[in-house]
Amino acid sequence: MSHKMIQPAGWAPAKGYANGVLTKDGTLYVGGQIGWTAEQRFESHDFIGQMEQCLRNILAVVEAAGGKAEHITRLTWYVTDKAEYLARQSEIGAVYRAVLGRHFPAMTMVVVAGLVEDDALLEIEATAVISA
């Protein structure tokens, strides 16, 4: 097996994981992305700001593998605050469309007690199919 590790240019190195793994058949697995920048710094401590950064990070990995937003087939969201997620639906929708357009893949939402990075409010992982 010869999978290709995907690391967007200019990103700080992933330690102990891969940001993306592209298989020979064109399936791209994007590791859970949190709301930090390419330098692994949180610029926002707000749910919407972190959500936008998560989605931008996912798109960066997909593009580094040669894909586009429409190649994303699945998103799994892990959120630490269900009430905030539900209260901010209109903002979430607007930011989602601003980053990924009107492309809506299969999605799962999971509420979790916490994430490994203490400042992270959510984490999103993705699957995409890059090949035709």
mmCIF file with all atom_site columns, C-alpha atoms in Angstrom:
data_model
loop_
_atom_site.group_PDB
_atom_site.id
_atom_site.type_symbol
_atom_site.label_atom_id
_atom_site.label_alt_id
_atom_site.label_comp_id
_atom_site.label_asym_id
_atom_site.label_entity_id
_atom_site.label_seq_id
_atom_site.pdbx_PDB_ins_code
_atom_site.Cartn_x
_atom_site.Cartn_y
_atom_site.Cartn_z
_atom_site.occupancy
_atom_site.B_iso_or_equiv
_atom_site.pdbx_formal_charge
_atom_site.auth_seq_id
_atom_site.auth_comp_id
_atom_site.auth_asym_id
_atom_site.auth_atom_id
_atom_site.pdbx_PDB_model_num
ATOM 1   C CA . MET A 1 1   ? 0.000   0.000  0.000   1.00 0.00 ? 1   MET A CA 1
ATOM 2   C CA . SER A 1 2   ? 1.240   3.414  -0.855  1.00 0.00 ? 2   SER A CA 1
ATOM 3   C CA . HIS A 1 3   ? -0.835  6.087  0.805   1.00 0.00 ? 3   HIS A CA 1
ATOM 4   C CA . LYS A 1 4   ? 0.236   9.691  0.376   1.00 0.00 ? 4   LYS A CA 1
ATOM 5   C CA . MET A 1 5   ? 0.465   11.911 3.435   1.00 0.00 ? 5   MET A CA 1
ATOM 6   C CA . ILE A 1 6   ? -1.067  15.341 2.810   1.00 0.00 ? 6   ILE A CA 1
ATOM 7   C CA . GLN A 1 7   ? 0.365   18.364 4.590   1.00 0.00 ? 7   GLN A CA 1
ATOM 8   C CA . PRO A 1 8   ? -0.573  21.838 3.302   1.00 0.00 ? 8   PRO A CA 1
ATOM 9   C CA . ALA A 1 9   ? 2.425   24.022 2.480   1.00 0.00 ? 9   ALA A CA 1
ATOM 10  C CA . GLY A 1 10  ? 3.466   26.310 5.287   1.00 0.00 ? 10  GLY A CA 1
ATOM 11  C CA . TRP A 1 11  ? 1.695   24.398 8.042   1.00 0.00 ? 11  TRP A CA 1
ATOM 12  C CA . ALA A 1 12  ? 3.521   23.511 11.239  1.00 0.00 ? 12  ALA A CA 1
ATOM 13  C CA . PRO A 1 13  ? 4.375   19.805 11.260  1.00 0.00 ? 13  PRO A CA 1
ATOM 14  C CA . ALA A 1 14  ? 1.753   17.423 12.566  1.00 0.00 ? 14  ALA A CA 1
ATOM 15  C CA . LYS A 1 15  ? 3.131   15.493 15.526  1.00 0.00 ? 15  LYS A CA 1
ATOM 16  C CA . GLY A 1 16  ? 1.954   11.913 15.879  1.00 0.00 ? 16  GLY A CA 1
ATOM 17  C CA . TYR A 1 17  ? -0.765  12.151 13.232  1.00 0.00 ? 17  TYR A CA 1
ATOM 18  C CA . ALA A 1 18  ? -1.352  13.124 9.607   1.00 0.00 ? 18  ALA A CA 1
ATOM 19  C CA . ASN A 1 19  ? -3.516  16.043 8.548   1.00 0.00 ? 19  ASN A CA 1
ATOM 20  C CA . GLY A 1 20  ? -4.569  14.050 5.521   1.00 0.00 ? 20  GLY A CA 1
ATOM 21  C CA . VAL A 1 21  ? -4.055  10.623 3.987   1.00 0.00 ? 21  VAL A CA 1
ATOM 22  C CA . LEU A 1 22  ? -4.803  10.101 0.293   1.00 0.00 ? 22  LEU A CA 1
ATOM 23  C CA . THR A 1 23  ? -5.304  6.499  -0.786  1.00 0.00 ? 23  THR A CA 1
ATOM 24  C CA . LYS A 1 24  ? -4.535  5.033  -4.207  1.00 0.00 ? 24  LYS A CA 1
ATOM 25  C CA . ASP A 1 25  ? -8.252  5.060  -5.090  1.00 0.00 ? 25  ASP A CA 1
ATOM 26  C CA . GLY A 1 26  ? -8.496  8.825  -4.452  1.00 0.00 ? 26  GLY A CA 1
ATOM 27  C CA . THR A 1 27  ? -10.183 8.707  -1.070  1.00 0.00 ? 27  THR A CA 1
ATOM 28  C CA . LEU A 1 28  ? -8.857  11.435 1.190   1.00 0.00 ? 28  LEU A CA 1
ATOM 29  C CA . TYR A 1 29  ? -9.169  11.097 4.943   1.00 0.00 ? 29  TYR A CA 1
ATOM 30  C CA . VAL A 1 30  ? -8.772  14.443 6.683   1.00 0.00 ? 30  VAL A CA 1
ATOM 31  C CA . GLY A 1 31  ? -7.763  14.161 10.326  1.00 0.00 ? 31  GLY A CA 1
ATOM 32  C CA . GLY A 1 32  ? -9.793  16.101 12.844  1.00 0.00 ? 32  GLY A CA 1
ATOM 33  C CA . GLN A 1 33  ? -9.163  19.801 12.371  1.00 0.00 ? 33  GLN A CA 1
ATOM 34  C CA . ILE A 1 34  ? -9.521  22.289 15.193  1.00 0.00 ? 34  ILE A CA 1
ATOM 35  C CA . GLY A 1 35  ? -9.815  26.058 15.148  1.00 0.00 ? 35  GLY A CA 1
ATOM 36  C CA . TRP A 1 36  ? -6.151  26.899 15.100  1.00 0.00 ? 36  TRP A CA 1
ATOM 37  C CA . THR A 1 37  ? -4.051  28.395 12.328  1.00 0.00 ? 37  THR A CA 1
ATOM 38  C CA . ALA A 1 38  ? -1.334  26.817 10.191  1.00 0.00 ? 38  ALA A CA 1
ATOM 39  C CA . GLU A 1 39  ? 1.077   27.848 12.977  1.00 0.00 ? 39  GLU A CA 1
ATOM 40  C CA . GLN A 1 40  ? -1.055  25.925 15.521  1.00 0.00 ? 40  GLN A CA 1
ATOM 41  C CA . ARG A 1 41  ? -2.222  29.096 17.283  1.00 0.00 ? 41  ARG A CA 1
ATOM 42  C CA . PHE A 1 42  ? -5.788  29.918 18.275  1.00 0.00 ? 42  PHE A CA 1
ATOM 43  C CA . GLU A 1 43  ? -6.713  33.350 16.957  1.00 0.00 ? 43  GLU A CA 1
ATOM 44  C CA . SER A 1 44  ? -10.317 32.972 18.116  1.00 0.00 ? 44  SER A CA 1
ATOM 45  C CA . HIS A 1 45  ? -11.799 31.712 21.347  1.00 0.00 ? 45  HIS A CA 1
ATOM 46  C CA . ASP A 1 46  ? -15.313 32.018 19.936  1.00 0.00 ? 46  ASP A CA 1
ATOM 47  C CA . PHE A 1 47  ? -17.273 29.058 18.555  1.00 0.00 ? 47  PHE A CA 1
ATOM 48  C CA . ILE A 1 48  ? -17.997 30.674 15.172  1.00 0.00 ? 48  ILE A CA 1
ATOM 49  C CA . GLY A 1 49  ? -14.416 31.866 14.700  1.00 0.00 ? 49  GLY A CA 1
ATOM 50  C CA . GLN A 1 50  ? -13.056 28.422 15.506  1.00 0.00 ? 50  GLN A CA 1
ATOM 51  C CA . MET A 1 51  ? -15.652 26.736 13.289  1.00 0.00 ? 51  MET A CA 1
ATOM 52  C CA . GLU A 1 52  ? -14.639 28.912 10.340  1.00 0.00 ? 52  GLU A CA 1
ATOM 53  C CA . GLN A 1 53  ? -10.964 28.068 10.921  1.00 0.00 ? 53  GLN A CA 1
ATOM 54  C CA . CYS A 1 54  ? -11.783 24.324 11.162  1.00 0.00 ? 54  CYS A CA 1
ATOM 55  C CA . LEU A 1 55  ? -13.569 24.457 7.810   1.00 0.00 ? 55  LEU A CA 1
ATOM 56  C CA . ARG A 1 56  ? -10.762 26.488 6.224   1.00 0.00 ? 56  ARG A CA 1
ATOM 57  C CA . ASN A 1 57  ? -8.254  23.938 7.535   1.00 0.00 ? 57  ASN A CA 1
ATOM 58  C CA . ILE A 1 58  ? -10.259 21.061 6.042   1.00 0.00 ? 58  ILE A CA 1
ATOM 59  C CA . LEU A 1 59  ? -10.468 22.870 2.712   1.00 0.00 ? 59  LEU A CA 1
ATOM 60  C CA . ALA A 1 60  ? -6.702  23.517 2.787   1.00 0.00 ? 60  ALA A CA 1
ATOM 61  C CA . VAL A 1 61  ? -6.019  19.786 3.213   1.00 0.00 ? 61  VAL A CA 1
ATOM 62  C CA . VAL A 1 62  ? -8.493  18.895 0.445   1.00 0.00 ? 62  VAL A CA 1
ATOM 63  C CA . GLU A 1 63  ? -6.916  21.460 -1.897  1.00 0.00 ? 63  GLU A CA 1
ATOM 64  C CA . ALA A 1 64  ? -3.396  20.254 -1.030  1.00 0.00 ? 64  ALA A CA 1
ATOM 65  C CA . ALA A 1 65  ? -4.527  16.821 -2.242  1.00 0.00 ? 65  ALA A CA 1
ATOM 66  C CA . GLY A 1 66  ? -5.820  18.307 -5.510  1.00 0.00 ? 66  GLY A CA 1
ATOM 67  C CA . GLY A 1 67  ? -9.483  18.541 -4.566  1.00 0.00 ? 67  GLY A CA 1
ATOM 68  C CA . LYS A 1 68  ? -12.193 21.142 -4.062  1.00 0.00 ? 68  LYS A CA 1
ATOM 69  C CA . ALA A 1 69  ? -15.003 21.628 -1.556  1.00 0.00 ? 69  ALA A CA 1
ATOM 70  C CA . GLU A 1 70  ? -17.407 19.615 -3.712  1.00 0.00 ? 70  GLU A CA 1
ATOM 71  C CA . HIS A 1 71  ? -15.163 16.559 -3.331  1.00 0.00 ? 71  HIS A CA 1
ATOM 72  C CA . ILE A 1 72  ? -15.949 16.382 0.404   1.00 0.00 ? 72  ILE A CA 1
ATOM 73  C CA . THR A 1 73  ? -18.317 13.467 1.029   1.00 0.00 ? 73  THR A CA 1
ATOM 74  C CA . ARG A 1 74  ? -18.528 13.386 4.839   1.00 0.00 ? 74  ARG A CA 1
ATOM 75  C CA . LEU A 1 75  ? -17.994 15.652 7.838   1.00 0.00 ? 75  LEU A CA 1
ATOM 76  C CA . THR A 1 76  ? -18.024 14.540 11.457  1.00 0.00 ? 76  THR A CA 1
ATOM 77  C CA . TRP A 1 77  ? -18.313 17.368 13.958  1.00 0.00 ? 77  TRP A CA 1
ATOM 78  C CA . TYR A 1 78  ? -17.299 17.063 17.612  1.00 0.00 ? 78  TYR A CA 1
ATOM 79  C CA . VAL A 1 79  ? -18.611 19.978 19.692  1.00 0.00 ? 79  VAL A CA 1
ATOM 80  C CA . THR A 1 80  ? -18.149 20.676 23.382  1.00 0.00 ? 80  THR A CA 1
ATOM 81  C CA . ASP A 1 81  ? -21.263 22.851 23.837  1.00 0.00 ? 81  ASP A CA 1
ATOM 82  C CA . LYS A 1 82  ? -24.526 21.605 22.321  1.00 0.00 ? 82  LYS A CA 1
ATOM 83  C CA . ALA A 1 83  ? -26.491 24.627 23.533  1.00 0.00 ? 83  ALA A CA 1
ATOM 84  C CA . GLU A 1 84  ? -24.155 27.092 21.831  1.00 0.00 ? 84  GLU A CA 1
ATOM 85  C CA . TYR A 1 85  ? -24.223 25.069 18.608  1.00 0.00 ? 85  TYR A CA 1
ATOM 86  C CA . LEU A 1 86  ? -28.025 25.088 18.591  1.00 0.00 ? 86  LEU A CA 1
ATOM 87  C CA . ALA A 1 87  ? -28.282 28.780 19.540  1.00 0.00 ? 87  ALA A CA 1
ATOM 88  C CA . ARG A 1 88  ? -25.995 29.913 16.712  1.00 0.00 ? 88  ARG A CA 1
ATOM 89  C CA . GLN A 1 89  ? -27.457 27.961 13.783  1.00 0.00 ? 89  GLN A CA 1
ATOM 90  C CA . SER A 1 90  ? -27.940 30.978 11.515  1.00 0.00 ? 90  SER A CA 1
ATOM 91  C CA . GLU A 1 91  ? -24.335 32.129 12.041  1.00 0.00 ? 91  GLU A CA 1
ATOM 92  C CA . ILE A 1 92  ? -23.081 28.585 11.532  1.00 0.00 ? 92  ILE A CA 1
ATOM 93  C CA . GLY A 1 93  ? -24.969 28.307 8.243   1.00 0.00 ? 93  GLY A CA 1
ATOM 94  C CA . ALA A 1 94  ? -23.669 31.634 6.951   1.00 0.00 ? 94  ALA A CA 1
ATOM 95  C CA . VAL A 1 95  ? -20.034 30.828 7.787   1.00 0.00 ? 95  VAL A CA 1
ATOM 96  C CA . TYR A 1 96  ? -20.340 27.285 6.427   1.00 0.00 ? 96  TYR A CA 1
ATOM 97  C CA . ARG A 1 97  ? -21.649 28.591 3.073   1.00 0.00 ? 97  ARG A CA 1
ATOM 98  C CA . ALA A 1 98  ? -18.941 31.287 2.981   1.00 0.00 ? 98  ALA A CA 1
ATOM 99  C CA . VAL A 1 99  ? -16.211 28.623 3.258   1.00 0.00 ? 99  VAL A CA 1
ATOM 100 C CA . LEU A 1 100 ? -17.646 25.519 1.553   1.00 0.00 ? 100 LEU A CA 1
ATOM 101 C CA . GLY A 1 101 ? -20.445 26.998 -0.540  1.00 0.00 ? 101 GLY A CA 1
ATOM 102 C CA . ARG A 1 102 ? -23.760 25.224 -0.927  1.00 0.00 ? 102 ARG A CA 1
ATOM 103 C CA . HIS A 1 103 ? -22.166 21.778 -0.819  1.00 0.00 ? 103 HIS A CA 1
ATOM 104 C CA . PHE A 1 104 ? -23.667 19.666 1.945   1.00 0.00 ? 104 PHE A CA 1
ATOM 105 C CA . PRO A 1 105 ? -22.056 16.230 2.391   1.00 0.00 ? 105 PRO A CA 1
ATOM 106 C CA . ALA A 1 106 ? -23.207 13.573 4.823   1.00 0.00 ? 106 ALA A CA 1
ATOM 107 C CA . MET A 1 107 ? -22.693 14.928 8.335   1.00 0.00 ? 107 MET A CA 1
ATOM 108 C CA . THR A 1 108 ? -22.662 13.674 11.896  1.00 0.00 ? 108 THR A CA 1
ATOM 109 C CA . MET A 1 109 ? -22.673 15.829 15.026  1.00 0.00 ? 109 MET A CA 1
ATOM 110 C CA . VAL A 1 110 ? -21.288 14.435 18.280  1.00 0.00 ? 110 VAL A CA 1
ATOM 111 C CA . VAL A 1 111 ? -21.318 16.265 21.602  1.00 0.00 ? 111 VAL A CA 1
ATOM 112 C CA . VAL A 1 112 ? -18.174 15.550 23.636  1.00 0.00 ? 112 VAL A CA 1
ATOM 113 C CA . ALA A 1 113 ? -17.012 16.436 27.139  1.00 0.00 ? 113 ALA A CA 1
ATOM 114 C CA . GLY A 1 114 ? -13.737 17.893 25.890  1.00 0.00 ? 114 GLY A CA 1
ATOM 115 C CA . LEU A 1 115 ? -11.013 17.819 23.272  1.00 0.00 ? 115 LEU A CA 1
ATOM 116 C CA . VAL A 1 116 ? -7.283  17.192 23.584  1.00 0.00 ? 116 VAL A CA 1
ATOM 117 C CA . GLU A 1 117 ? -6.427  20.862 22.985  1.00 0.00 ? 117 GLU A CA 1
ATOM 118 C CA . ASP A 1 118 ? -7.958  22.711 25.932  1.00 0.00 ? 118 ASP A CA 1
ATOM 119 C CA . ASP A 1 119 ? -8.761  25.848 23.891  1.00 0.00 ? 119 ASP A CA 1
ATOM 120 C CA . ALA A 1 120 ? -10.566 23.924 21.156  1.00 0.00 ? 120 ALA A CA 1
ATOM 121 C CA . LEU A 1 121 ? -14.352 24.292 21.142  1.00 0.00 ? 121 LEU A CA 1
ATOM 122 C CA . LEU A 1 122 ? -14.927 21.885 18.267  1.00 0.00 ? 122 LEU A CA 1
ATOM 123 C CA . GLU A 1 123 ? -13.133 19.491 15.963  1.00 0.00 ? 123 GLU A CA 1
ATOM 124 C CA . ILE A 1 124 ? -14.231 18.426 12.485  1.00 0.00 ? 124 ILE A CA 1
ATOM 125 C CA . GLU A 1 125 ? -12.954 15.501 10.447  1.00 0.00 ? 125 GLU A CA 1
ATOM 126 C CA . ALA A 1 126 ? -13.723 14.860 6.796   1.00 0.00 ? 126 ALA A CA 1
ATOM 127 C CA . THR A 1 127 ? -13.614 12.362 3.987   1.00 0.00 ? 127 THR A CA 1
ATOM 128 C CA . ALA A 1 128 ? -13.340 13.395 0.356   1.00 0.00 ? 128 ALA A CA 1
ATOM 129 C CA . VAL A 1 129 ? -13.102 11.563 -2.941  1.00 0.00 ? 129 VAL A CA 1
ATOM 130 C CA . ILE A 1 130 ? -10.596 13.258 -5.219  1.00 0.00 ? 130 ILE A CA 1
ATOM 131 C CA . SER A 1 131 ? -10.509 10.774 -8.115  1.00 0.00 ? 131 SER A CA 1
ATOM 132 C CA . ALA A 1 132 ? -13.151 10.687 -10.829 1.00 0.00 ? 132 ALA A CA 1
#
